[in-house]
mmCIF file of C-alpha atoms and ligand atoms in Angstrom:
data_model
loop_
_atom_site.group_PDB
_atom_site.id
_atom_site.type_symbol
_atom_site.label_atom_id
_atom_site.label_comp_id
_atom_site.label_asym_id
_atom_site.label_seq_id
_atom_site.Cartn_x
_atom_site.Cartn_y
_atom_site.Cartn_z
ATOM 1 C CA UNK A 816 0.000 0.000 0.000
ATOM 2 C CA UNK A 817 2.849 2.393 0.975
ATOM 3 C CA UNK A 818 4.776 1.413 -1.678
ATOM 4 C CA UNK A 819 2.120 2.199 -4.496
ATOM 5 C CA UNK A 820 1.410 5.679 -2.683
ATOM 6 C CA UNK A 821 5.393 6.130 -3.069
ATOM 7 C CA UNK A 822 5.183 4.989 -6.442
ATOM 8 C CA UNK A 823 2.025 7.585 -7.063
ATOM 9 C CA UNK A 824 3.981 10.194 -5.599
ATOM 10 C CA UNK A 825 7.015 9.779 -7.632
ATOM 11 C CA UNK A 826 4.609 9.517 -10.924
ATOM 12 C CA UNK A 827 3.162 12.544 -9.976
ATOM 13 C CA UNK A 828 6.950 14.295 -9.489
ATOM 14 C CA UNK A 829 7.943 13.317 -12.926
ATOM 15 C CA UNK A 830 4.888 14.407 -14.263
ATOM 16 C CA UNK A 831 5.237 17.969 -12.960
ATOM 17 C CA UNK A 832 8.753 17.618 -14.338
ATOM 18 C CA UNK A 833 7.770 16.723 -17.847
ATOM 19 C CA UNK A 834 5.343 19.190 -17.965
ATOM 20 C CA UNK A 835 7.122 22.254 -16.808
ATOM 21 C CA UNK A 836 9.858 21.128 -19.537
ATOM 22 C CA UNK A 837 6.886 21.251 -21.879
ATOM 23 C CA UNK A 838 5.731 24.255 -20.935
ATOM 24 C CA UNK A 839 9.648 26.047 -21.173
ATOM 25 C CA UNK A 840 9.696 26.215 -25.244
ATOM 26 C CA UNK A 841 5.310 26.687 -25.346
ATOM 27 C CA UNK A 842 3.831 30.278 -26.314
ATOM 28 C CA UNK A 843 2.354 31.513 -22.841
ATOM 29 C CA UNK A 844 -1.945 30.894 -24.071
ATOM 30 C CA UNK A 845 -0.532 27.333 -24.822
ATOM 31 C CA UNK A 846 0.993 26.652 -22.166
ATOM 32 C CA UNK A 847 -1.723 28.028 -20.193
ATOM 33 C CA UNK A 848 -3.946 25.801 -21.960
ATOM 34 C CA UNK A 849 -2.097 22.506 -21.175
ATOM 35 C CA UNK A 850 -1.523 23.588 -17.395
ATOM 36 C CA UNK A 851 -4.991 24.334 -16.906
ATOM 37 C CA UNK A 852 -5.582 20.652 -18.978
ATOM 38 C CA UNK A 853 -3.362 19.272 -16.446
ATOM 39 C CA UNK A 854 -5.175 20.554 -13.423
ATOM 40 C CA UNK A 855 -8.677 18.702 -15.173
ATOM 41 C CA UNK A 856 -6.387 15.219 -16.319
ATOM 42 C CA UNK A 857 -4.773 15.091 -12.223
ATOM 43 C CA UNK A 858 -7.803 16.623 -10.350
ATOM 44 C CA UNK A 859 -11.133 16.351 -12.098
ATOM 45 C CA UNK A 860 -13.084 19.394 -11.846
ATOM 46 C CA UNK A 861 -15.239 21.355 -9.597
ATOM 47 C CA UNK A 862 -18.153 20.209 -11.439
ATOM 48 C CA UNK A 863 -17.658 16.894 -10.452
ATOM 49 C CA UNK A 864 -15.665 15.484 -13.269
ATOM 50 C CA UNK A 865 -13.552 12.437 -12.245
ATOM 51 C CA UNK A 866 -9.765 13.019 -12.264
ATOM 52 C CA UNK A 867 -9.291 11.166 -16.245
ATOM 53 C CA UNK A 868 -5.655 9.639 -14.612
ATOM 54 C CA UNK A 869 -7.975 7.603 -12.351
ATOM 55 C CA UNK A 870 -9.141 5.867 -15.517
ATOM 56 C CA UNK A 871 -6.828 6.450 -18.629
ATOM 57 C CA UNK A 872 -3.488 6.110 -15.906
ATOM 58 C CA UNK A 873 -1.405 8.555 -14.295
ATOM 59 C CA UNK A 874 0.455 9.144 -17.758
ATOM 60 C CA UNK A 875 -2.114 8.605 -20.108
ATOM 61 C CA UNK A 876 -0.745 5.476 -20.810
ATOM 62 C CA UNK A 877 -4.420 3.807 -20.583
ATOM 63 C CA UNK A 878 -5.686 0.208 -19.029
ATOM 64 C CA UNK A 879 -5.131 -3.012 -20.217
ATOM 65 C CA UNK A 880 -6.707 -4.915 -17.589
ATOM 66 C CA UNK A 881 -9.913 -2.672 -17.370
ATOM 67 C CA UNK A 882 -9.813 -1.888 -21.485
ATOM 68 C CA UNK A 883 -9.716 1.822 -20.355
ATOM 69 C CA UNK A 884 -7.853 3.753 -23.800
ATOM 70 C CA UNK A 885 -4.658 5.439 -24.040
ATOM 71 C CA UNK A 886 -4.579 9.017 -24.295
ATOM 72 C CA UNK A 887 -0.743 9.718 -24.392
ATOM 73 C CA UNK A 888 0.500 10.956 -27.481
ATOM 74 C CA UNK A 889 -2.899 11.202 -29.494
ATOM 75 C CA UNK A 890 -3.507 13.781 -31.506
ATOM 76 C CA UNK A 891 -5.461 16.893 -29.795
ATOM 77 C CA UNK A 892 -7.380 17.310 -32.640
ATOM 78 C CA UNK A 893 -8.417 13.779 -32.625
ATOM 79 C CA UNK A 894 -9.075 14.183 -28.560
ATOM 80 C CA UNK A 895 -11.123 16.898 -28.452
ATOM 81 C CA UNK A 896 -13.533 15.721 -31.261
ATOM 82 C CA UNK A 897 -14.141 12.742 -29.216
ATOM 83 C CA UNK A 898 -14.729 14.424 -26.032
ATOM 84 C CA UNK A 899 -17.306 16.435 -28.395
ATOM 85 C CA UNK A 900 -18.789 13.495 -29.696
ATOM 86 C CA UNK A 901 -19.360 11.636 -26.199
ATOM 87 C CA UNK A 902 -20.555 15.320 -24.854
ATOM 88 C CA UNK A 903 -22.976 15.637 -28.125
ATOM 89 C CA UNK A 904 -23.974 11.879 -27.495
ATOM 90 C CA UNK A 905 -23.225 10.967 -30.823
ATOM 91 C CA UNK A 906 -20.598 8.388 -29.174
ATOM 92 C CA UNK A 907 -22.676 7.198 -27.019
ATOM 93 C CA UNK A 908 -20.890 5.440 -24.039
ATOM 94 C CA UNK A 909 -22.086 5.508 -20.341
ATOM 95 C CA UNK A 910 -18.840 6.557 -18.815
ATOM 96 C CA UNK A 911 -17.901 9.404 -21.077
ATOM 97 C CA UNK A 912 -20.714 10.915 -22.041
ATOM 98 C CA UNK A 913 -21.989 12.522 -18.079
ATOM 99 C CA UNK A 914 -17.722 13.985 -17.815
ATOM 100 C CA UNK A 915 -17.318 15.098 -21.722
ATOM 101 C CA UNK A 916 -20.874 17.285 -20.957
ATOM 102 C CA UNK A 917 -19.854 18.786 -17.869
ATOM 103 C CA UNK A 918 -16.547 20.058 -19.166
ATOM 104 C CA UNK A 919 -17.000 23.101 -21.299
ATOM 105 C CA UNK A 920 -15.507 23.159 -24.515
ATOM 106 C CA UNK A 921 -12.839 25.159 -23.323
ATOM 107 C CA UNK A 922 -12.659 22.818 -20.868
ATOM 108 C CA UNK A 923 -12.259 19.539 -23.824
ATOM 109 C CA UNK A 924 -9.701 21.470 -25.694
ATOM 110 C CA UNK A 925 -7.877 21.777 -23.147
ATOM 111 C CA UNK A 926 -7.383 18.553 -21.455
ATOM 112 C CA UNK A 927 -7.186 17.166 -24.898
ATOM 113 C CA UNK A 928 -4.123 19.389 -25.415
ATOM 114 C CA UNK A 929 -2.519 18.148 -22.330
ATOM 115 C CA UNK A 930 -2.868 14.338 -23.135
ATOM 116 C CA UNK A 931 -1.582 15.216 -26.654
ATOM 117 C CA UNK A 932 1.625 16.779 -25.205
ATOM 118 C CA UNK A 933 2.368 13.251 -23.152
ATOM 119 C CA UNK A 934 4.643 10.863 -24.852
ATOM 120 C CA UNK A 935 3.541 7.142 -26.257
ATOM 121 C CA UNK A 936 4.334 4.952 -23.621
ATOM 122 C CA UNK A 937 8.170 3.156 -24.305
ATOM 123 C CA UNK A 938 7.385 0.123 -25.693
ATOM 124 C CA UNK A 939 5.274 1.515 -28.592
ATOM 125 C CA UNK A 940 7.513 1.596 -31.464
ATOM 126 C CA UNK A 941 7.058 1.385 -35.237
ATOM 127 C CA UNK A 942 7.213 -1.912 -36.463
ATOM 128 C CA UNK A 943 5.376 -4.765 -37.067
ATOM 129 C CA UNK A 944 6.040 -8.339 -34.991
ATOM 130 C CA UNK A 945 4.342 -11.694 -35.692
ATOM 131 C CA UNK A 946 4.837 -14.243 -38.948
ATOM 132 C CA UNK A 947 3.122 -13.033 -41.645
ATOM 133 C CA UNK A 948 1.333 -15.650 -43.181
ATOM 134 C CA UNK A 949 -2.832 -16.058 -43.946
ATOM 135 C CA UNK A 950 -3.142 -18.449 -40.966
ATOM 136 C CA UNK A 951 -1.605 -15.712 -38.627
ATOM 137 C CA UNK A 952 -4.861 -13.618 -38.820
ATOM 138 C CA UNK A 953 -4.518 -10.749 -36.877
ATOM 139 C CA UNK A 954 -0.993 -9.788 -38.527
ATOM 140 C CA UNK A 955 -2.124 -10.583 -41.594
ATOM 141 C CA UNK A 956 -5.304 -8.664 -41.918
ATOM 142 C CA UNK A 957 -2.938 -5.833 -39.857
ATOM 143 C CA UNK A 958 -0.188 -5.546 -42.591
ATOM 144 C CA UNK A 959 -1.932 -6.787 -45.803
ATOM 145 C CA UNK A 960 -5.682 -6.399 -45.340
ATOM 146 C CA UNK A 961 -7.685 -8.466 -48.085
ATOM 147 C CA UNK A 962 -7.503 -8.103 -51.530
ATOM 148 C CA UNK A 963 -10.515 -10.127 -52.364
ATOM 149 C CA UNK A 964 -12.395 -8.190 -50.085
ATOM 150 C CA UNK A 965 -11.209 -4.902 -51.177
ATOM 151 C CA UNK A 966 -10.210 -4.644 -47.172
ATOM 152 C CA UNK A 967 -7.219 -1.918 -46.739
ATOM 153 C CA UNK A 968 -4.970 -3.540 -44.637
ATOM 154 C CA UNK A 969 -4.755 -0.889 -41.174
ATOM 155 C CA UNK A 970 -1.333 -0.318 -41.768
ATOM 156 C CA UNK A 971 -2.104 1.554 -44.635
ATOM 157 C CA UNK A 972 -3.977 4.426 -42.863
ATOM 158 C CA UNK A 973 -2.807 3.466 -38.811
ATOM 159 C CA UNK A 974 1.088 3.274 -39.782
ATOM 160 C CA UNK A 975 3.478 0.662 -39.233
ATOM 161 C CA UNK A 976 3.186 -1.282 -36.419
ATOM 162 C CA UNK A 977 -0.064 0.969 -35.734
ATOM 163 C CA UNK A 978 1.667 3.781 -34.677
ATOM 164 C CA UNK A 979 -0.887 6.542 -35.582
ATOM 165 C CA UNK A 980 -0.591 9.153 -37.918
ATOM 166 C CA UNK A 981 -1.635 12.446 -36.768
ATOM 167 C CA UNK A 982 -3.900 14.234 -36.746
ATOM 168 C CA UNK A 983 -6.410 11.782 -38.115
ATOM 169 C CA UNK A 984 -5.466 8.179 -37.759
ATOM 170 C CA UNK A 985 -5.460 7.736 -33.942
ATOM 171 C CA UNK A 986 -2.781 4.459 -32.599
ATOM 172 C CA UNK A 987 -3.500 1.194 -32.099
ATOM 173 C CA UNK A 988 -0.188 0.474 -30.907
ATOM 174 C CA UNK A 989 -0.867 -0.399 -26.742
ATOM 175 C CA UNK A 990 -4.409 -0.233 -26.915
ATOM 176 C CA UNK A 991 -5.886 -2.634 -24.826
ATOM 177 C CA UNK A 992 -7.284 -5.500 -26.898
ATOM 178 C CA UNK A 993 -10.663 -5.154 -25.262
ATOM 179 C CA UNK A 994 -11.080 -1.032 -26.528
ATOM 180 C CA UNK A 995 -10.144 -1.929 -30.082
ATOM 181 C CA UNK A 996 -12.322 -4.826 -30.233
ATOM 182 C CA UNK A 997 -15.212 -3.064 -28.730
ATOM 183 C CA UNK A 998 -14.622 0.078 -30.843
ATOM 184 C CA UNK A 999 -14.342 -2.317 -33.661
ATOM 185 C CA UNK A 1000 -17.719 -3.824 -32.874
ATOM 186 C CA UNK A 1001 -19.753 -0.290 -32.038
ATOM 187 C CA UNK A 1002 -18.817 0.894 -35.686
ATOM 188 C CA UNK A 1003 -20.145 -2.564 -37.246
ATOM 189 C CA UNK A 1004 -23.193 -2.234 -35.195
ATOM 190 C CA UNK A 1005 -23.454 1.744 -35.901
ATOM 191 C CA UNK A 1006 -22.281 2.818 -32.053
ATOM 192 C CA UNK A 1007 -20.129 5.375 -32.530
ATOM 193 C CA UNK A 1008 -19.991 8.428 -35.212
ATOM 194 C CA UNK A 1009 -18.458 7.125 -38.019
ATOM 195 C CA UNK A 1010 -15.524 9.594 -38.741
ATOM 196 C CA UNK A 1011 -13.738 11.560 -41.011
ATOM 197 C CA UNK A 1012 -14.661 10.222 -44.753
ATOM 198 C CA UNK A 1013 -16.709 7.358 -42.877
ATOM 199 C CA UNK A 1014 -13.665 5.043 -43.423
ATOM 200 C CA UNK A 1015 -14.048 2.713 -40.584
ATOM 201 C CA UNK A 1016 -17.513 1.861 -40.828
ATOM 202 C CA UNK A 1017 -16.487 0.085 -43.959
ATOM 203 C CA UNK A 1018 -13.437 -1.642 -42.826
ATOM 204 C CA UNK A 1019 -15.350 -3.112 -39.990
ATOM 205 C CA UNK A 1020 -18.405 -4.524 -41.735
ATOM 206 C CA UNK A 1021 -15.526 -6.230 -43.570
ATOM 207 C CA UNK A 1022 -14.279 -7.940 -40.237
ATOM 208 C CA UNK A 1023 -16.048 -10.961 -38.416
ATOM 209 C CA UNK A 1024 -16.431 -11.316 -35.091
ATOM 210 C CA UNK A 1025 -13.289 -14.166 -35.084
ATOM 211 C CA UNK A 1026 -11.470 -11.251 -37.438
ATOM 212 C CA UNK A 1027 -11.778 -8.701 -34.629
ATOM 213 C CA UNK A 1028 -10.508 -10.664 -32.119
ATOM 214 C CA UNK A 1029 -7.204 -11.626 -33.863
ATOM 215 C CA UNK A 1030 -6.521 -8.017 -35.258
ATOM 216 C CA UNK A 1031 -7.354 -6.484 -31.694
ATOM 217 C CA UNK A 1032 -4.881 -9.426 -29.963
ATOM 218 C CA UNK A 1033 -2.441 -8.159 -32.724
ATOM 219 C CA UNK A 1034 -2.334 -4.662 -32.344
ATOM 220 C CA UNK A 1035 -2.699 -5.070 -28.020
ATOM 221 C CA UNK A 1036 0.282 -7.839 -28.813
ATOM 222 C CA UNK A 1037 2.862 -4.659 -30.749
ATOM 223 C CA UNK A 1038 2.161 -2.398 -27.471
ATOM 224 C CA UNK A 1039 3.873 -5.678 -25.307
ATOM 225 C CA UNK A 1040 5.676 -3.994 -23.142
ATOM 226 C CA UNK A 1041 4.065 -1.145 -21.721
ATOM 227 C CA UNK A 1042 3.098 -0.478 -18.347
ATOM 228 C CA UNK A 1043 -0.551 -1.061 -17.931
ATOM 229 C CA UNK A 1044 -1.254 -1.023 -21.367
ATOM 230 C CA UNK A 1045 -0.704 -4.082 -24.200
ATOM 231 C CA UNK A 1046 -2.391 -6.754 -24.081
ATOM 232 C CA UNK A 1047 -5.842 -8.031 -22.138
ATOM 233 C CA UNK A 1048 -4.653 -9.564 -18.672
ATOM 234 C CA UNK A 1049 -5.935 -12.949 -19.848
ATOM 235 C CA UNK A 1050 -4.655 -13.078 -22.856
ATOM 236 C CA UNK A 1051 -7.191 -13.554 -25.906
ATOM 237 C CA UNK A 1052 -10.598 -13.206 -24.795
ATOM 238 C CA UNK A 1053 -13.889 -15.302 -27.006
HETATM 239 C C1 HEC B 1745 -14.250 6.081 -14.662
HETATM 240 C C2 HEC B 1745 -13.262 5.868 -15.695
HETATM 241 C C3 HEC B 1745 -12.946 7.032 -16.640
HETATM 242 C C4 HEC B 1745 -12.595 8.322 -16.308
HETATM 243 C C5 HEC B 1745 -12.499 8.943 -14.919
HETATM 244 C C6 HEC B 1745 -12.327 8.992 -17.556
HETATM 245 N N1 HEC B 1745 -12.485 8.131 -18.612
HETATM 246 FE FE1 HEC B 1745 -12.195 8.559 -20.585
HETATM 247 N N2 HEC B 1745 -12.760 6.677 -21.108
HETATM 248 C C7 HEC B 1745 -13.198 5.717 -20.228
HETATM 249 C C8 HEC B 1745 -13.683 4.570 -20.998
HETATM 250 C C9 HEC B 1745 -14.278 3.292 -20.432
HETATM 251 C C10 HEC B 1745 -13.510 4.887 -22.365
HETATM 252 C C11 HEC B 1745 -13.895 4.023 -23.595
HETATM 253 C C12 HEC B 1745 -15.233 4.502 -24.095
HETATM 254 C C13 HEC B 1745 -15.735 3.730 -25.292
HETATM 255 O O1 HEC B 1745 -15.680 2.492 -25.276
HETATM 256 O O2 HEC B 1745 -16.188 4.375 -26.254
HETATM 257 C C14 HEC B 1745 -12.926 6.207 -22.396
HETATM 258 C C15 HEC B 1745 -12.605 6.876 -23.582
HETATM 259 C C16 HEC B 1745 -12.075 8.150 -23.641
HETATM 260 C C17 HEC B 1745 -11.698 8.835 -24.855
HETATM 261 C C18 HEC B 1745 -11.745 8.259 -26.265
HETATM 262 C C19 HEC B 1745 -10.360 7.734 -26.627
HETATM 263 C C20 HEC B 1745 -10.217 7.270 -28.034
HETATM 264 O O3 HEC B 1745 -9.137 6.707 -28.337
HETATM 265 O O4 HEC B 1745 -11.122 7.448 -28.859
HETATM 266 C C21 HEC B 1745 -11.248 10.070 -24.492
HETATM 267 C C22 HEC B 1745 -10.749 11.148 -25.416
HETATM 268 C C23 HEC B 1745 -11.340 10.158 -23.049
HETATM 269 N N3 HEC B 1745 -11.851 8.974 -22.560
HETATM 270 C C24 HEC B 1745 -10.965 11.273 -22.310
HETATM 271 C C25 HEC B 1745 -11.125 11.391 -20.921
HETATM 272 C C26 HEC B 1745 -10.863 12.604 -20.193
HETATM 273 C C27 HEC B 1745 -10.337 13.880 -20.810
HETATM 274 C C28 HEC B 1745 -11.159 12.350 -18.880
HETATM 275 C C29 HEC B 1745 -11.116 13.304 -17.706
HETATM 276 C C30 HEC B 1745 -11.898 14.528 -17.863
HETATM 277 C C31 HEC B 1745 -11.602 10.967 -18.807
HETATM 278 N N4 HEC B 1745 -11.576 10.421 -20.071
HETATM 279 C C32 HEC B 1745 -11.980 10.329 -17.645
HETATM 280 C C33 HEC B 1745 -13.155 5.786 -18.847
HETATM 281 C C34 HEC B 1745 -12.877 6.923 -18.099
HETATM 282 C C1 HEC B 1746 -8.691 3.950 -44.951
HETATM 283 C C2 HEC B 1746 -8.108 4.348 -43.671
HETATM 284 C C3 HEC B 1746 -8.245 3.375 -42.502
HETATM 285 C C4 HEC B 1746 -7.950 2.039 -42.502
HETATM 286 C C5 HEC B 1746 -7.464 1.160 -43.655
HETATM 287 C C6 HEC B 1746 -8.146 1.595 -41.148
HETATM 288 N N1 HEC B 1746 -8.524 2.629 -40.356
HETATM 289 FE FE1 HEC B 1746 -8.965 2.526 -38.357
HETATM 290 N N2 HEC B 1746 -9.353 4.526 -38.321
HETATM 291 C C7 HEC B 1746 -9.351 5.355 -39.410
HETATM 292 C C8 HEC B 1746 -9.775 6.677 -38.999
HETATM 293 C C9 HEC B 1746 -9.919 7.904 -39.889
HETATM 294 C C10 HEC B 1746 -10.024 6.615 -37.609
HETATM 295 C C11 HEC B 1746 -10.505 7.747 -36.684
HETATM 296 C C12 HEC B 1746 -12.015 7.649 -36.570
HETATM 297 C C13 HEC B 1746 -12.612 8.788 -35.805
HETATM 298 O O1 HEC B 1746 -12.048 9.896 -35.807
HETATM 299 O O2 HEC B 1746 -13.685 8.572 -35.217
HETATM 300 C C14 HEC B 1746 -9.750 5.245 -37.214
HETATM 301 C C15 HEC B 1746 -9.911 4.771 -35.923
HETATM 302 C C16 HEC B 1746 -9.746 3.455 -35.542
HETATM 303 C C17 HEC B 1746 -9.961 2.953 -34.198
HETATM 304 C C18 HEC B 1746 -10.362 3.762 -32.983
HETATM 305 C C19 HEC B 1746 -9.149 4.077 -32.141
HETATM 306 C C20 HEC B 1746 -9.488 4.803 -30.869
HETATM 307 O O3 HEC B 1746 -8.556 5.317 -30.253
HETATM 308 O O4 HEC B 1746 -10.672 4.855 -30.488
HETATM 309 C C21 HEC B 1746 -9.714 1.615 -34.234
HETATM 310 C C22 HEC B 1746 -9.810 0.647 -33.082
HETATM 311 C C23 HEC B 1746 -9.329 1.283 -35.587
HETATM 312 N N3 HEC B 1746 -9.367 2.416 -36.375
HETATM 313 C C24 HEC B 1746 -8.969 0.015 -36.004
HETATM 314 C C25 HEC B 1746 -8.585 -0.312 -37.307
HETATM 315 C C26 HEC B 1746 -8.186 -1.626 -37.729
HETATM 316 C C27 HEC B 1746 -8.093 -2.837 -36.814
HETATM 317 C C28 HEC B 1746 -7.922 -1.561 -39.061
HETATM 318 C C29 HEC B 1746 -7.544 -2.686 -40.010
HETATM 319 C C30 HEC B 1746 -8.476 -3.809 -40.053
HETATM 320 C C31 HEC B 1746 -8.142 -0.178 -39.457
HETATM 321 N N4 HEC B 1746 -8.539 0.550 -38.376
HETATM 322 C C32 HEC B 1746 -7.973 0.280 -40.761
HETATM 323 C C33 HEC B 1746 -8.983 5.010 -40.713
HETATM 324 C C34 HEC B 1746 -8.618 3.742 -41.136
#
């Protein structure tokens, strides 16, 4: 117990650190921005808005076990159109939706610009792991997609090894399996908005349920490695 308050402590520390080196080579209304981001992402709000660390970790580095997203290193653009969408209701989601509407929108931009400023967790690097052959599934649909299917394969638009490419394609690199499956699953059954150019509404209706596992086990698998992120605690789940 003491330990993990030491540990909490020290997290903290560095984060302050981090920050305030951040904040030396920001213009002043961004830094403001991100330290008044901060103070939402470590405290919560007035309001009653949950502290997001409690959930998405005390470096936005997300939670594998509880399938709680990474926020680290996304872009803010990408962020703060979420938070919109969950405060909108268009992404509807029982958690986020009562937080992303009592934040104002001041409020979204900022925290999303604080999140954005953290670094990927180490561990997430660019590159691809796991044979690539048609029986390896998840790697395979990752990396080569289907040409039969006309199915892109996610490496096309996500980046090697699922790395993201800001400020549109969000990572998939040390997600927890669990959030991409489930995301995976909401656009195939028309659960969440469906995004710039509606791209992955069609890429999912292209996956089956056995597809979605693998590809989510893959990309959970590149992320191995990283502190409370990666892959599900018990491995692959049904
Ligand atoms: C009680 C736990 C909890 C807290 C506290 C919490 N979140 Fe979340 N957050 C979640 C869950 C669960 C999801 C996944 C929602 C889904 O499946 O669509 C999520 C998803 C998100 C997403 C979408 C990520 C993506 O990749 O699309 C953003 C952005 C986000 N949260 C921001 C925040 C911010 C900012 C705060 C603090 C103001 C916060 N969250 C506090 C549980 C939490
Ligand atoms: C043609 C481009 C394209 C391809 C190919 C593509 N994606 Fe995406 N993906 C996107 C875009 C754009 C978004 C952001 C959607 C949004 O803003 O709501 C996204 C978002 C996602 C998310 C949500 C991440 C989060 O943080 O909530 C998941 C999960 C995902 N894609 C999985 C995949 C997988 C798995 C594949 C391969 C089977 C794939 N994508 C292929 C364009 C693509």
């Amino acid at each position: 117990m003491d330990g993990s308050i030491i540990n909490l402590r020290r997290a903290c520390m560095m984060l302050a650190v981090s920050v305030a080196s951040t904040l030396a080579v920001m213009p002043a209304a961004q830094a403001n921005e991100v330290s008044a981001g901060q103070t939402i992402a470590t405290h919560g709000t007035a309001q009653g808005v949950a502290a997001c660390i409690g959930c998405h970790g005390a470096k936005g580095e997300g939670n594998a076990a509880a399938g709680f997203p990474r926020l680290a290193g996304l872009s803010a653009a990408y962020l703060s159109t979420q938070l919109t969408a969950f405060a909108e209701g268009t992404r509807p989601n029982p958690i986020m939706q009562p937080m992303a509407k009592l934040l104002t929108a001041s409020e979204r931009s900022a925290v999303a610009s604080y999140f954005a400023g953290l670094p990927a967790p180490a561990g997430v690097k660019a590159s691809d792991s796991g044979s690539v052959t048609p029986a390896n599934v998840g790697a395979w649909i990752a990396t080569r997609g289907r040409w039969d299917q006309a199915l892109p394969a996610c490496v096309q638009c996500h980046g090697p090894g699922g790395i993201g490419v800001a400020p549109t394609f969000p990572p998939l690199a040390g997600q927890p399996a669990a959030y991409i499956a489930s995301q995976l699953h909401n656009w195939k059954d028309g659960k969440r908005p469906p995004g710039p150019m509606a791209l992955m509404p069609v890429v999912a209706s292209k996956l089956s349920d056995a597809d979605i596992t693998a590809v989510a086990d893959y990309y959970a698998g590149v992320g191995v490695g990283v502190t409370g992120a990666g892959k599900s605690a018990n491995g692959s789940k049904p």
